[in-house]
Short mmCIF file of C-alpha atoms in Angstrom, two decimals:
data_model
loop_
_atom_site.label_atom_id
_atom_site.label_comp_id
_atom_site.label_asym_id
_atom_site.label_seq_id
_atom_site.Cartn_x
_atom_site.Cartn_y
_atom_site.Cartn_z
CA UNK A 1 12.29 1.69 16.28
CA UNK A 2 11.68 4.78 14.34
CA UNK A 3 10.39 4.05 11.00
CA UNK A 4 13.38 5.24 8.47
CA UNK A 5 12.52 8.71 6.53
CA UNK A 6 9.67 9.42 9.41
CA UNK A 7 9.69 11.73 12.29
CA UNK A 8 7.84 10.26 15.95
CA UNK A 9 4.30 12.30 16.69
CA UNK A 10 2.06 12.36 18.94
CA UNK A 11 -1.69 13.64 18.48
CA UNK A 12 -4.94 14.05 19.77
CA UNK A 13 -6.51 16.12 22.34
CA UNK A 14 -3.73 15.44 25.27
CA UNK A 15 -1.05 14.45 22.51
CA UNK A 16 -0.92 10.84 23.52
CA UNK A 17 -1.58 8.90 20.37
CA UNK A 18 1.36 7.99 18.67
CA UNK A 19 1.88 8.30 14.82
CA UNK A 20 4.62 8.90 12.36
CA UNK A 21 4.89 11.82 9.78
CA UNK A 22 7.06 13.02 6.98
CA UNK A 23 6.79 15.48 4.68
CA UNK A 24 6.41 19.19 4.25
CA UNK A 25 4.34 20.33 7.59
CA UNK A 26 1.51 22.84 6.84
CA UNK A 27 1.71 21.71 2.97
CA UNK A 28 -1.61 19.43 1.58
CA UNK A 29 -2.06 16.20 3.55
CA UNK A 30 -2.51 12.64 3.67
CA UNK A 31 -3.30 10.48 6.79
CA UNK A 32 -2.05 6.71 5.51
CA UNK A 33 -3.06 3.68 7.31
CA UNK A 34 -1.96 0.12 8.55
CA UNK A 35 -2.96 -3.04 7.19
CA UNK A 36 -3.48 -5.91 9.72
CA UNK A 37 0.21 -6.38 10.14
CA UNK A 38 0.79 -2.73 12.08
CA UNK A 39 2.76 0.14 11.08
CA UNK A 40 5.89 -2.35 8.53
CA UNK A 41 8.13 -1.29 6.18
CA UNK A 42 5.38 -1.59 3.36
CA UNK A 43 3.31 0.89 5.00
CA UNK A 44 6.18 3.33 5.43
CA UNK A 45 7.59 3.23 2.23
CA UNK A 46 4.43 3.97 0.57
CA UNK A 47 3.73 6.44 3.11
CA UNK A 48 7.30 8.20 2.48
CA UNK A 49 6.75 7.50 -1.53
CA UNK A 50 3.44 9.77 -0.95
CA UNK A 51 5.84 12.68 0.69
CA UNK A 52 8.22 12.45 -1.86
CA UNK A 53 6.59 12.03 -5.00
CA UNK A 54 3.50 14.29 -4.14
CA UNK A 55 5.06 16.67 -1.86
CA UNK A 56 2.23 15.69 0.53
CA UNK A 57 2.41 15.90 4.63
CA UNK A 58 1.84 12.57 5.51
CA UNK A 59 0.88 11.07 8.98
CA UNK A 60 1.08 7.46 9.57
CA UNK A 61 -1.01 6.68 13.33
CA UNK A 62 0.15 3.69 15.01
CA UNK A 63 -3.24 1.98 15.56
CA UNK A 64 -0.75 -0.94 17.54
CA UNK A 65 0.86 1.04 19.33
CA UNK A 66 4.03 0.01 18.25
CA UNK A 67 2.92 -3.99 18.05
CA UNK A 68 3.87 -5.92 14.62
CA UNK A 69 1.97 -9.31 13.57
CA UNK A 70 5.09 -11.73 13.06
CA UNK A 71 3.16 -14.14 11.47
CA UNK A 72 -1.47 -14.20 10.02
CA UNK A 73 -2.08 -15.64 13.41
CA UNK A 74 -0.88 -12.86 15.81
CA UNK A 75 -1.83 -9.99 13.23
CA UNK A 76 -5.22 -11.63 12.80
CA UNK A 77 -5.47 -11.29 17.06
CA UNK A 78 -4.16 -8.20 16.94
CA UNK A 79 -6.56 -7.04 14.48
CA UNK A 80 -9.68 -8.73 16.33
CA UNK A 81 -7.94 -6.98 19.83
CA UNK A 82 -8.47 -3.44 17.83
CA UNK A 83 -11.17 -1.18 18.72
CA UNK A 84 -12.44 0.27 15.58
CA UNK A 85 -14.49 2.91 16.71
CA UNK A 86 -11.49 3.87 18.56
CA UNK A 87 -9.65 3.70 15.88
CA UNK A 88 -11.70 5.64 13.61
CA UNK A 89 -11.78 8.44 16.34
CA UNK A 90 -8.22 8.49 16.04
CA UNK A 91 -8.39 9.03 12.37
CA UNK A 92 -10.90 12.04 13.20
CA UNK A 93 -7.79 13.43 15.61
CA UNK A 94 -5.30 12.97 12.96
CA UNK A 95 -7.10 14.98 10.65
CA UNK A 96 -7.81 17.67 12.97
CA UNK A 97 -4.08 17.51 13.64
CA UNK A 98 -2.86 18.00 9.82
CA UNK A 99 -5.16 21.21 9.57
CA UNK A 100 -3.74 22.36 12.91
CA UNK A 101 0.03 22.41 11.68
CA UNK A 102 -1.69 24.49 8.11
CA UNK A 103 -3.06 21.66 5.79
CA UNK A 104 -5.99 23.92 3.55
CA UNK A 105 -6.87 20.11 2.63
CA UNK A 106 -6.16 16.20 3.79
CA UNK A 107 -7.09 13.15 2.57
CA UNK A 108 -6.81 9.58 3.50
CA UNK A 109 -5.49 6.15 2.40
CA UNK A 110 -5.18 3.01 3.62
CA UNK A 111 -4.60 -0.92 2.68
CA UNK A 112 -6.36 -4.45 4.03
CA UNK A 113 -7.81 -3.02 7.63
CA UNK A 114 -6.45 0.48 6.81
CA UNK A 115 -8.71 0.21 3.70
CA UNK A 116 -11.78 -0.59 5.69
CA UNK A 117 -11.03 2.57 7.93
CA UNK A 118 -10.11 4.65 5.08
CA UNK A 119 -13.94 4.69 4.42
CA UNK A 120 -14.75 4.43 8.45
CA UNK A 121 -12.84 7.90 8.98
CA UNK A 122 -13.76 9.52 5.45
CA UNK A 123 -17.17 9.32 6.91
CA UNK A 124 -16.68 10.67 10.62
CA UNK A 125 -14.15 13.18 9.88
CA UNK A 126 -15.06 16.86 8.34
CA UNK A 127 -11.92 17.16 8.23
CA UNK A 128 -11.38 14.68 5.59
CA UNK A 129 -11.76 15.48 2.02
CA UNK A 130 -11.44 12.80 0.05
CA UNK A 131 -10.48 8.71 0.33
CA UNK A 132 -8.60 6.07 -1.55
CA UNK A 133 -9.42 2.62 0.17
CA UNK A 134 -7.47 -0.11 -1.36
CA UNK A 135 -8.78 -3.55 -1.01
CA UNK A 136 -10.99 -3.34 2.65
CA UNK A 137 -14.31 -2.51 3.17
CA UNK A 138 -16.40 -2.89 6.29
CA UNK A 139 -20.11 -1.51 5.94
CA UNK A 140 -20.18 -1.19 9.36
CA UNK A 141 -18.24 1.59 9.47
CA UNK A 142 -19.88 4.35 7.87
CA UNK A 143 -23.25 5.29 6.21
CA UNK A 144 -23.25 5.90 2.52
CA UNK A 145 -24.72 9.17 2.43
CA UNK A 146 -21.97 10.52 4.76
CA UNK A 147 -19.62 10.05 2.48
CA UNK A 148 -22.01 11.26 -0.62
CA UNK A 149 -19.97 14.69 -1.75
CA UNK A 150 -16.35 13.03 -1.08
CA UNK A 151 -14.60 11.82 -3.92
CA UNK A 152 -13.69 8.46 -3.42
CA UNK A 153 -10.99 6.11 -5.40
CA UNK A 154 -11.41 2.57 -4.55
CA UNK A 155 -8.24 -0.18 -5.93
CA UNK A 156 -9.45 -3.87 -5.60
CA UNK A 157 -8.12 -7.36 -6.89
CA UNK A 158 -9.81 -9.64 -9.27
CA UNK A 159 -8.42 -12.36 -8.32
CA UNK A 160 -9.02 -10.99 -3.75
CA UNK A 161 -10.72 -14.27 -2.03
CA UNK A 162 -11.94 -12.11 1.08
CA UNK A 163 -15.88 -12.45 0.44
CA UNK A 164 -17.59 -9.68 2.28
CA UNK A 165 -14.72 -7.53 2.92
CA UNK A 166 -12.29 -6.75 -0.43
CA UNK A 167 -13.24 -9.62 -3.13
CA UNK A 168 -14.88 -8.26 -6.03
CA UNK A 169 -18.11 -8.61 -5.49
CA UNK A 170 -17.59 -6.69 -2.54
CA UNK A 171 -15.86 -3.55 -4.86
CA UNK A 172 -19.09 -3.88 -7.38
CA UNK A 173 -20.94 -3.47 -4.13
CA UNK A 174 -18.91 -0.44 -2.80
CA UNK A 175 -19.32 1.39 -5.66
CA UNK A 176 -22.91 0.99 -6.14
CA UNK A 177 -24.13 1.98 -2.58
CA UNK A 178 -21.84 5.06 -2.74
CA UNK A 179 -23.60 6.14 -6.03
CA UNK A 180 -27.12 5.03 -4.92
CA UNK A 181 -26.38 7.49 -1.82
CA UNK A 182 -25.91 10.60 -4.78
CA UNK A 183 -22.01 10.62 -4.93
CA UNK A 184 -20.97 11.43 -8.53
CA UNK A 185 -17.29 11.22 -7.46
CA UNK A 186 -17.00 7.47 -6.50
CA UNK A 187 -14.60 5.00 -8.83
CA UNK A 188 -14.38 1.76 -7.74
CA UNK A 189 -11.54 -0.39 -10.10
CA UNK A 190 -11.22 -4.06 -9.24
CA UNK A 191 -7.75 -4.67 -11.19
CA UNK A 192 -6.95 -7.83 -13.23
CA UNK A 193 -4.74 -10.59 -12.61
CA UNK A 194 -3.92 -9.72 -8.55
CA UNK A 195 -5.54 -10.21 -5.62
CA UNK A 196 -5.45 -9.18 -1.59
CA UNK A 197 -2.52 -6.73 -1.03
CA UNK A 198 -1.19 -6.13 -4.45
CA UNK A 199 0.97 -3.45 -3.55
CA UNK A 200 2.76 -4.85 -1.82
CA UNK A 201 6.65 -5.24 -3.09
CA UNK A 202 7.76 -7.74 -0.21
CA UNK A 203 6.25 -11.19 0.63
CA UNK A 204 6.94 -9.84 4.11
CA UNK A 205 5.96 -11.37 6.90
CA UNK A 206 6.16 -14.46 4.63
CA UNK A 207 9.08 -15.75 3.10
CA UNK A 208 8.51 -15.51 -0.46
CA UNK A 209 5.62 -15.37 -2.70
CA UNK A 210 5.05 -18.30 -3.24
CA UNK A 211 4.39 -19.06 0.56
CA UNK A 212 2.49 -16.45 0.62
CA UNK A 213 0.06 -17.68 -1.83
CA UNK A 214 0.46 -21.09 -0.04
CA UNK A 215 -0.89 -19.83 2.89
CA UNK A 216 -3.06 -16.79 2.01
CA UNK A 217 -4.06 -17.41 -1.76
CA UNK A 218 -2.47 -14.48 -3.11
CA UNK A 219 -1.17 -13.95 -6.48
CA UNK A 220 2.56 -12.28 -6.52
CA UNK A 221 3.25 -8.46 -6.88
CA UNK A 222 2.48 -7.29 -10.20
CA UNK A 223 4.25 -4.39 -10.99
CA UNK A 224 2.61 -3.02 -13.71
CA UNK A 225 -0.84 -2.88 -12.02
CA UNK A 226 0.45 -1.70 -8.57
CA UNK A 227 2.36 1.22 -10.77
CA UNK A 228 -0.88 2.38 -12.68
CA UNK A 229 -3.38 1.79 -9.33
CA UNK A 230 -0.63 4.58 -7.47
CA UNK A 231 -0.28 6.78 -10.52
CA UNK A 232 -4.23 6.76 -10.86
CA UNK A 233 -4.23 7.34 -6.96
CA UNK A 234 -1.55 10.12 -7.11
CA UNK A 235 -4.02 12.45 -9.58
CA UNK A 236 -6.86 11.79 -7.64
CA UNK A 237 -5.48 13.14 -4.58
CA UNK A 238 -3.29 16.18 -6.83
CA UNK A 239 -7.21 16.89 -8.12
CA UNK A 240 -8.47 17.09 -4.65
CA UNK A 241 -6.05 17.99 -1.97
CA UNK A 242 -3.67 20.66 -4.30
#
């Protein structure tokens, strides 16, 4: 089904990788990706919010290939099925496909896994300018010192329970290898009172939010904090992209 407000791509060398855009083509760009759940309404509305608020040409790559987790348990195999290298290579094609259709400049975003990557593909891609992970980091990924004259913008939750890969000690840690490696343009916030996906408007695939934080520990959407983390996240990228 074709995500509403988005147009069907596909990229890469033989055009075979599929991804979703929207936006003004040719204009500055932003590549936005998944979290663990695949390409949902949460990731398309920020991803069409981004368009239309910022004017930006956004592109959305299906790392699923069109598979949604239904419920933690199939988007946790479907997340352990994912080849990351892959995946970052795809990142690295998306990229090279904004500046094709005219972007002077693109950056990237991305949530949970899509965070992780954000970093993963900031760090293989020339292409890529600058990065704004929100809560996902995986070390494994990338090299500090590749991403050492990229301005990064890191959002994390205080109260995030997922040691070694978004909870604040993880953040502190972010921050500090990025500026041990020389980068003078690395902010890392960890935000007060929410946790693991704060940006998150729906409860989705969950039925409210308070099964949500039944099952996964996380504090309901706080609008006020998700509204200042995307208005601090909107200059970054009008300071570095426009």
């Amino acid at each position: 089904m074709m995500p509403p407000g988005m147009e069907k791509v596909g990229f890469g060398p033989d055009a075979s990788i599929p991804g979703y855009v929207a936006g003004p083509k040719g204009g500055p760009a932003l590549i936005v990706i998944q979290e663990w759940w695949g390409v949902t309404d949460e990731i398309v509305g920020l991803a069409t919010r981004f368009a239309s608020e910022g004017a930006f040409r956004v592109l959305v790559p299906d790392l699923y290939k069109g598979k949604l987790g239904a419920d933690k348990e199939e988007a946790h195999h479907l997340m352990g099925a994912l080849d990351f290298p892959g995946a970052v290579k795809e990142i690295c094609h998306a990229a090279a496909h904004l500046k094709a259709e005219g972007a002077a400049k693109v950056g990237i975003v991305g949530f949970c896994m899509g965070g992780a990557l954000t970093l993963g593909g900031a760090a293989a891609s020339p292409d890529i300018a600058c990065a704004a992970p929100f809560y996902g980091c995986n070390f494994g990924l990338f090299e500090p010192a590749q991403l050492k004259d990229k301005p990064i913008c890191g959002h994390f939750g205080e109260e995030d329970a997922m040691a070694g890969f978004s909870d604040p000690e993880t953040a502190r840690k972010l921050e500090a290898v990025l500026k041990e490696a020389g980068n003078t343009q690395a902010t890392v916030t960890v935000h007060p009172t929410v946790g693991h996906a704060f940006m998150n408007k729906s409860p989705a695939p969950f039925a409210s939010f308070e099964d949500r934080k039944a099952q996964m520990g996380m504090p309901p959407y706080n609008e006020k904090v998700a509204e200042a983390a995307w208005d601090t996240t909107m200059k970054f990228f009008a300071q570095h992209l426009k």
